[in-house]
Coordinates of C-alpha atoms and ligand atoms in Angstrom, one line a residue:
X24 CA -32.2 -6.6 -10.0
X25 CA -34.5 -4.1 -8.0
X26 CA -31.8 -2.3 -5.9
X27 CA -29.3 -2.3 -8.7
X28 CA -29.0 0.4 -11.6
X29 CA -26.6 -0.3 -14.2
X30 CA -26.1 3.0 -15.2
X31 CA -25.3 5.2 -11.7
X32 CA -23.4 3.3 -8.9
X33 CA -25.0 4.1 -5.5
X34 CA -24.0 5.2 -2.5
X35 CA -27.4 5.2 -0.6
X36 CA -27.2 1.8 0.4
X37 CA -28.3 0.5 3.7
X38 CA -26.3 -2.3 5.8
X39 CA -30.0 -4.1 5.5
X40 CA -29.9 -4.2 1.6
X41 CA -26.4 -5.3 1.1
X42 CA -27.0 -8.0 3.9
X43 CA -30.1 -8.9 1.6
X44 CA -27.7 -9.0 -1.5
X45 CA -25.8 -11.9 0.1
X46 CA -28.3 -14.0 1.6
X47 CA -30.0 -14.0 -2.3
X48 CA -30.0 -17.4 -3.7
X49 CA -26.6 -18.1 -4.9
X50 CA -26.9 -18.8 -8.3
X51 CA -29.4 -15.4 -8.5
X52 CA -26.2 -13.8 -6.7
X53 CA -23.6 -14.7 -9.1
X54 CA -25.9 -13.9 -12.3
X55 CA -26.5 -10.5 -10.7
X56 CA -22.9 -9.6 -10.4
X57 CA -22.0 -10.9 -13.3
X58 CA -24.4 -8.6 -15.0
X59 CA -23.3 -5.5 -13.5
X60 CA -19.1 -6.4 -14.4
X61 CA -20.6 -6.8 -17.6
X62 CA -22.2 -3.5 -18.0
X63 CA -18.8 -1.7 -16.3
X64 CA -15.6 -4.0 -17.6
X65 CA -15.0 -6.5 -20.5
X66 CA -15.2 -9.8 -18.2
X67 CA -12.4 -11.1 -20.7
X68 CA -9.9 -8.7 -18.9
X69 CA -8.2 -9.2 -15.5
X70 CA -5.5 -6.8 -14.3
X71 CA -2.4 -8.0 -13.1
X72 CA -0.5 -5.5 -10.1
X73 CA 2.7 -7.0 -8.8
X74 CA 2.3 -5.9 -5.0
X75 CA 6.9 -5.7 -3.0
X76 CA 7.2 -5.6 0.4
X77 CA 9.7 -2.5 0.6
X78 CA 10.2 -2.9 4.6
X79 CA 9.2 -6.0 6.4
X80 CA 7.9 -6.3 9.4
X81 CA 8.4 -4.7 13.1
X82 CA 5.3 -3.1 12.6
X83 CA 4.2 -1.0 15.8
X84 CA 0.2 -2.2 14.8
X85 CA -1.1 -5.2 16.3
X86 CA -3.5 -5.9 13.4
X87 CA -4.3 -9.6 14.6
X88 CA -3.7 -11.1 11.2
X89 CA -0.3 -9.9 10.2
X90 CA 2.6 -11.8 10.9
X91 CA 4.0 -8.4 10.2
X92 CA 2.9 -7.0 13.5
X93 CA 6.1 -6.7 16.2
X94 CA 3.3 -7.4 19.2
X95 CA 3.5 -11.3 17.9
X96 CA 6.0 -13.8 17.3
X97 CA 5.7 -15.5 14.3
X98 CA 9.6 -15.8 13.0
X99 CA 9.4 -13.2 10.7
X100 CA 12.8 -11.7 10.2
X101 CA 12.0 -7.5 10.0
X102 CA 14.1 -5.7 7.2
X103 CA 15.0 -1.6 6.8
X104 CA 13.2 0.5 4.0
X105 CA 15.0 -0.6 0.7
X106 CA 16.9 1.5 -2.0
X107 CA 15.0 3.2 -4.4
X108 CA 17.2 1.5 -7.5
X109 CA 16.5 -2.3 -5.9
X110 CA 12.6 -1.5 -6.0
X111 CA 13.2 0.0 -9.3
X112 CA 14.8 -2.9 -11.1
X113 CA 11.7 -5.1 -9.2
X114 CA 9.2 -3.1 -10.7
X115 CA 11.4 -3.3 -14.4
X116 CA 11.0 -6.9 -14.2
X117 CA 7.4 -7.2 -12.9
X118 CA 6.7 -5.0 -16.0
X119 CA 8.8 -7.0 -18.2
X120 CA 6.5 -10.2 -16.9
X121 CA 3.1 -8.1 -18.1
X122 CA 2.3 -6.6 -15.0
X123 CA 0.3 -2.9 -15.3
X124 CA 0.3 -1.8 -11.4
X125 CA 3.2 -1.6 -9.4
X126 CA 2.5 -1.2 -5.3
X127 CA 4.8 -0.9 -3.1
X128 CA 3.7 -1.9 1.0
X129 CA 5.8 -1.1 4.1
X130 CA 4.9 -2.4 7.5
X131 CA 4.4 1.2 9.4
X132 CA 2.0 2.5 11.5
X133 CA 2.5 5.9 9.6
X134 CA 4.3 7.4 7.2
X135 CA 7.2 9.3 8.5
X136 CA 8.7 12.7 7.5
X137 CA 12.6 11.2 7.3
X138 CA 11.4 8.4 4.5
X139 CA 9.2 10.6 2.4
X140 CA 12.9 11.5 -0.4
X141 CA 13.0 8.0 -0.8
X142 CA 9.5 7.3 -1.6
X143 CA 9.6 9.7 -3.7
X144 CA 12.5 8.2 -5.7
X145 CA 11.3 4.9 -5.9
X146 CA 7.7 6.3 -6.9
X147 CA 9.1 8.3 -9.7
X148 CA 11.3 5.7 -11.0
X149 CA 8.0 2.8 -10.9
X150 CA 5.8 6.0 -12.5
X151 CA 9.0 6.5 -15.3
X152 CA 8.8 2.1 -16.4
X153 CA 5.4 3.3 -17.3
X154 CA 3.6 1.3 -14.8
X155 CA 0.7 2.4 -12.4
X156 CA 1.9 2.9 -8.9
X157 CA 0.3 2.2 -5.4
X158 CA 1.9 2.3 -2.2
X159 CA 0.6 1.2 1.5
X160 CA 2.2 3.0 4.0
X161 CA 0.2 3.5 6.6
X162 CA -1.3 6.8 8.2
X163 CA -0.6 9.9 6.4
X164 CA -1.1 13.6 7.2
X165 CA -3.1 15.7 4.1
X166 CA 0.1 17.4 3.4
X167 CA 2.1 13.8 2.9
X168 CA -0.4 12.6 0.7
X169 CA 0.1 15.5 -1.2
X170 CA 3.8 15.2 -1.8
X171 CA 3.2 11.2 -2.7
X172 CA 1.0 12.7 -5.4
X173 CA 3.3 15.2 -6.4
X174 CA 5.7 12.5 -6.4
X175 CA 3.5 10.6 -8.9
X176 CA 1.7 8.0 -7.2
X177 CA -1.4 7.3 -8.4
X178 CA -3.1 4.2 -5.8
X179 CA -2.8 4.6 -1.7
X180 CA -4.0 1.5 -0.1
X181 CA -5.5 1.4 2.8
X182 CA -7.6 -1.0 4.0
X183 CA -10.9 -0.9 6.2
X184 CA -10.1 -4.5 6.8
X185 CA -13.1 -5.3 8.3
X186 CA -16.4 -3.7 9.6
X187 CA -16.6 -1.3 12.2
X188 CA -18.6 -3.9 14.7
X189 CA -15.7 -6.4 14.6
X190 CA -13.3 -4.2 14.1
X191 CA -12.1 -4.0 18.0
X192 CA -11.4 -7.9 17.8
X193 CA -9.1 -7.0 14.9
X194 CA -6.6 -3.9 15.9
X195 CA -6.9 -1.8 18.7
X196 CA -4.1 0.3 18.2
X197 CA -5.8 2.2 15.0
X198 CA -9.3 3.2 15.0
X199 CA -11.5 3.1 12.5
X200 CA -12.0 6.9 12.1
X201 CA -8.4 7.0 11.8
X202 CA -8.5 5.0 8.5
X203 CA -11.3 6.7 7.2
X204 CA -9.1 9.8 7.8
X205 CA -6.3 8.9 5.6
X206 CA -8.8 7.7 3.3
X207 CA -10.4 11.0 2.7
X208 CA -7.0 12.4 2.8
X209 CA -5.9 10.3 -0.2
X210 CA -9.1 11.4 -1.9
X211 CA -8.5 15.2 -1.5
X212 CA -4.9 14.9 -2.7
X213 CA -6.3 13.9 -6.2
X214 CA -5.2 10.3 -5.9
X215 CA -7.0 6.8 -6.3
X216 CA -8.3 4.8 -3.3
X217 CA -7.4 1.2 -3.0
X218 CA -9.3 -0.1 -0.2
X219 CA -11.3 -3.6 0.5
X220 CA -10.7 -5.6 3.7
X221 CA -10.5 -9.5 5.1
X222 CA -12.6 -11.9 5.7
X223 CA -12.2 -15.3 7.1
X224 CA -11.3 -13.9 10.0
X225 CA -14.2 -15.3 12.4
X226 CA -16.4 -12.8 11.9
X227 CA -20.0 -13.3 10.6
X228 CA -22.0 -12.7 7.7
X229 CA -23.5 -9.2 8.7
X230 CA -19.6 -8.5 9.6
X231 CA -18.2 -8.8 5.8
X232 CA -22.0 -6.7 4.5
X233 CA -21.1 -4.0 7.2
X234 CA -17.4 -3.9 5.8
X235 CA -18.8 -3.6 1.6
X236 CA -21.4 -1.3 3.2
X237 CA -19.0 1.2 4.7
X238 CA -16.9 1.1 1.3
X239 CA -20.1 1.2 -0.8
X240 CA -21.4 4.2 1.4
X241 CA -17.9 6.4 1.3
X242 CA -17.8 10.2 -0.7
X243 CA -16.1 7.8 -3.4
X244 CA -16.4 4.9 -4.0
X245 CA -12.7 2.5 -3.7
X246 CA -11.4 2.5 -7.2
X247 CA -9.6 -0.7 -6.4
X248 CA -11.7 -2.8 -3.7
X249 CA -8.9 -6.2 -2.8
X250 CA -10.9 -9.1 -0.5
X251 CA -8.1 -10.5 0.6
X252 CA -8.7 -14.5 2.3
X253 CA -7.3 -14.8 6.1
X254 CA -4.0 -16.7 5.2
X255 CA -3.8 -18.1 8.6
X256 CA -0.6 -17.5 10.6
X257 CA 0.5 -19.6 13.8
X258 CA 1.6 -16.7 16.4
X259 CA -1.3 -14.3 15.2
X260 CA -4.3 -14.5 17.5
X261 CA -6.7 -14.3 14.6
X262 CA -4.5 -16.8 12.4
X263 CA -4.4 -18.9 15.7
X264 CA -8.3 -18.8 16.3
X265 CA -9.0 -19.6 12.6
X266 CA -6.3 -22.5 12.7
X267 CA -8.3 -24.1 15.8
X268 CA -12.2 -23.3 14.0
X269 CA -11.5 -23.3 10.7
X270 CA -11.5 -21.2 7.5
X271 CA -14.3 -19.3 5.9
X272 CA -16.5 -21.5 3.6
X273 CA -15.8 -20.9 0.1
X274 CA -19.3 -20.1 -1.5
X275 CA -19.3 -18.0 1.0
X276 CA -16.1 -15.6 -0.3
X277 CA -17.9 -15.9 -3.5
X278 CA -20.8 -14.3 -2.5
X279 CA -18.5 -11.6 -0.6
X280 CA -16.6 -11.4 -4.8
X281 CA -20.1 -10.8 -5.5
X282 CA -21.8 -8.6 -3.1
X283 CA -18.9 -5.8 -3.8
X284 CA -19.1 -6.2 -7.4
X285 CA -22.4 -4.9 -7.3
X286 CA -22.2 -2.5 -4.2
X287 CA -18.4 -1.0 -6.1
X288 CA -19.6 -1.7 -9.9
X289 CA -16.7 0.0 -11.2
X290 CA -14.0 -1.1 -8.5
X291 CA -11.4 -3.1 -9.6
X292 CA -12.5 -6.2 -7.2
X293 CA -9.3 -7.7 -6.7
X294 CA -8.6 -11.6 -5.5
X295 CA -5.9 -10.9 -2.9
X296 CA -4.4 -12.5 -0.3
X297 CA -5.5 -16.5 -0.2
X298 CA -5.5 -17.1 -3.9
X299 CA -2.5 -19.5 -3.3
X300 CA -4.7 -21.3 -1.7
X301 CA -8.0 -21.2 -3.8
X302 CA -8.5 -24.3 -6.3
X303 CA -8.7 -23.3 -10.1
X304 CA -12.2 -23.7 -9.9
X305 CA -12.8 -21.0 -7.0
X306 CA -11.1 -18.3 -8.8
X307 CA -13.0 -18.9 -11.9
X308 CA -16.1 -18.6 -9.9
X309 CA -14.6 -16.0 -8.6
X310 CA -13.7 -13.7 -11.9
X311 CA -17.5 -15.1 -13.3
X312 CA -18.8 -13.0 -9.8
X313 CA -16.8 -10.3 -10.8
X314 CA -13.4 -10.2 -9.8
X315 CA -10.9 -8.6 -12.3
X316 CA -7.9 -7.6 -10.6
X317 CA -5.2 -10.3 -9.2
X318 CA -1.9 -10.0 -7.3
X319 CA 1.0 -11.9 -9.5
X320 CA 4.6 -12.2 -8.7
X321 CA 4.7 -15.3 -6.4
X322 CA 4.6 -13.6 -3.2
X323 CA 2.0 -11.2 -1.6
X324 CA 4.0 -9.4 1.4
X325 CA 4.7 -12.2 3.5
X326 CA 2.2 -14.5 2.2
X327 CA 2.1 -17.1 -1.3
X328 CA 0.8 -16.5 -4.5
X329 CA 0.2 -19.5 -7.6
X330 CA 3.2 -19.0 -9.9
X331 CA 3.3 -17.0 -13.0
X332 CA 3.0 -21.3 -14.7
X333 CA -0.4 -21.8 -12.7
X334 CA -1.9 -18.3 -13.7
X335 CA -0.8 -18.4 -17.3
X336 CA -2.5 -22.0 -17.8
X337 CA -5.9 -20.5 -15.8
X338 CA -6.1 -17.8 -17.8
X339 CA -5.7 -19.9 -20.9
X340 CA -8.1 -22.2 -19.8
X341 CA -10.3 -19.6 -18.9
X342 CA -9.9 -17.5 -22.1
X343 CA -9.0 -14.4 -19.7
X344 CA -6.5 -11.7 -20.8
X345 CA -4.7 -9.3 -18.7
X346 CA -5.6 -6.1 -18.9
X347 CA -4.0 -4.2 -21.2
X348 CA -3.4 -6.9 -23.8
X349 CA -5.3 -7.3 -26.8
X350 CA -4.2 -11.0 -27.9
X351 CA -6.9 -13.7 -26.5
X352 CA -4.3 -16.4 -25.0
X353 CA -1.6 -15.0 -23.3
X354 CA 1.6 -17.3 -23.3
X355 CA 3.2 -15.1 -19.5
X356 CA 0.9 -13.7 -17.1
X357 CA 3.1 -12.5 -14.8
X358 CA 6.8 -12.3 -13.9
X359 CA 8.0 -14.2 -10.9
Ligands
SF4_468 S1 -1.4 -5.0 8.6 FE1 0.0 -3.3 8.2 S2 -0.3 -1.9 9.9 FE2 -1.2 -3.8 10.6 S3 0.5 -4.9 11.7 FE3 0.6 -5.5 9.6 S4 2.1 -4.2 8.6 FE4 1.4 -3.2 10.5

């Protein structure tokens, strides 16, 4: 536990030392991270966010994952921005099924001017159901992230995705600078960072530790951190690529879970996209490495999630709560 201090997360750390953290033994790995969720979060807890796709698709990005993108043809049908009152009544019911964050994601390159009243509506009317609220809406401008604050947002995601050496195999029509941008922008607006990446997406090892390095290294640390699983998808070139070579090796997502437990202590590490697919087994590995944040709500953008039956019998199983509740064996999770 040299390079760790419960006490003060750091921010000095090298690429070299958080590629050293996940090529330690893996059992010395888990025990590590599991030590420092201990010393940040009850390991009993798990927080549930319920994550709507407010406009699908037709995205001008050609993020080579996202079956989102309008550069590839994957059969996704693209939809407008939707009314404030339909996300409104969503989030009612995702609260109603336990959940504590509400985020809202729209497939844009940027935020634009014209949209912002909506936003605003919908934001204010999540914010008034007393839930948390997130949004991912591409690039903003400093004085848009102001008026989402104002408008009572508390999360912006946006993702680094990936490291910034395999980042040109990912997206070229974003650069890397220009997420770290809206990041900071986020940041000086007075509101929360959600931020993690992918992996699974062919890259290497030193890929994923340069990815947790640049989020470990930032002014502020992420105060939500999602590792989201490539959910391979035919018509993507990096869905396509996976599909013909294959999907990241579990253990080895686990020691990402790990790694940015202990890089992030006090990040909600969130099990994102790919869950659907994990057995019950992996996630609980995954929550003992210190994951403590899950998407509920049986659908993840475009992608799957278990249902709220599967997650309510893990977390009994499991003798996991979500967040927020103080009874032991929850009989709901989550609202479909
Ligand atoms: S990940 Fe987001 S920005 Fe990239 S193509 Fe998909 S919707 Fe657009």
């Amino acid at each position: 536990m040299s390079q760790i201090n419960l006490a003060h997360p750091r921010h000095d750390w090298t690429l070299d030392q958080v590629e050293a953290l996940f090529d330690l033994p893996f059992m010395e790995l888990v025990f590590q991270a599991a030590t420092v969720h201990r010393a940040w979060f009850d390991p009993s807890e798990v927080q549930l966010s319920q994550l709507l796709s407010v406009k699908t698709g037709g995205c001008a990005e050609n993020c080579g994952y996202c079956s989102q993108s309008a550069h590839f043809k994957t059969g996704l049908k693209a939809e407008k921005l939707m009314d404030a009152e339909v996300v409104i009544a969503k989030a009612r019911e995702a609260r109603d099924g336990g959940a504590q964050r509400f985020c809202m994601g729209a497939a844009w390159r940027e935020l634009k001017d014209r949209d912002l009243p909506r936003l605003a509506a919908m934001i204010g009317g999540v914010k008034a159901l007393g839930l948390e609220t997130c949004a991912t809406l591409g690039m903003l401008t400093p004085d848009q992230a102001r008026q989402l604050k104002d408008a009572g947002l508390d999360y912006y995601n946006h993702n680094l995705d990936t490291g910034p050496e395999y980042y040109g195999d990912v997206v070229s029509t974003r650069t890397y600078q220009e997420r770290l941008d809206t990041l900071a922008y986020v940041r000086d607006a007075g509101m929360s960072t959600c931020c993690g990446g992918i992996v699974g997406m062919g890259e290497q090892r030193r890929d994923r530790a340069s990815l947790l390095h640049q989020l470990a290294t930032l002014p502020a640390h992420p105060d939500s951190l999602p590792i989201n699983g490539l959910v391979p998808v035919s018509g993507t070139p990096l869905g396509d690529k996976v599909l013909k070579e294959g999907q990241i090796d579990s253990i080895e997502f686990v020691r990402t879970i790990a790694v940015a437990r202990i890089v992030c202590p006090k990040a909600m590490v969130r099990l994102s996209a790919g869950r659907d697919e994990m057995s019950r087994e992996l996630q609980a590995l995954c929550f003992l490495a210190g994951a403590n944040s899950i998407f509920v709500g049986g659908k993840l953008l475009t992608t799957p999630l278990p249902g709220q039956d599967e997650d309510s019998a893990l977390f009994q199983d499991l003798d996991l709560r979500p967040m927020g509740v103080k009874t032991a064996a929850p009989e709901t999770v989550a609202a479909e």
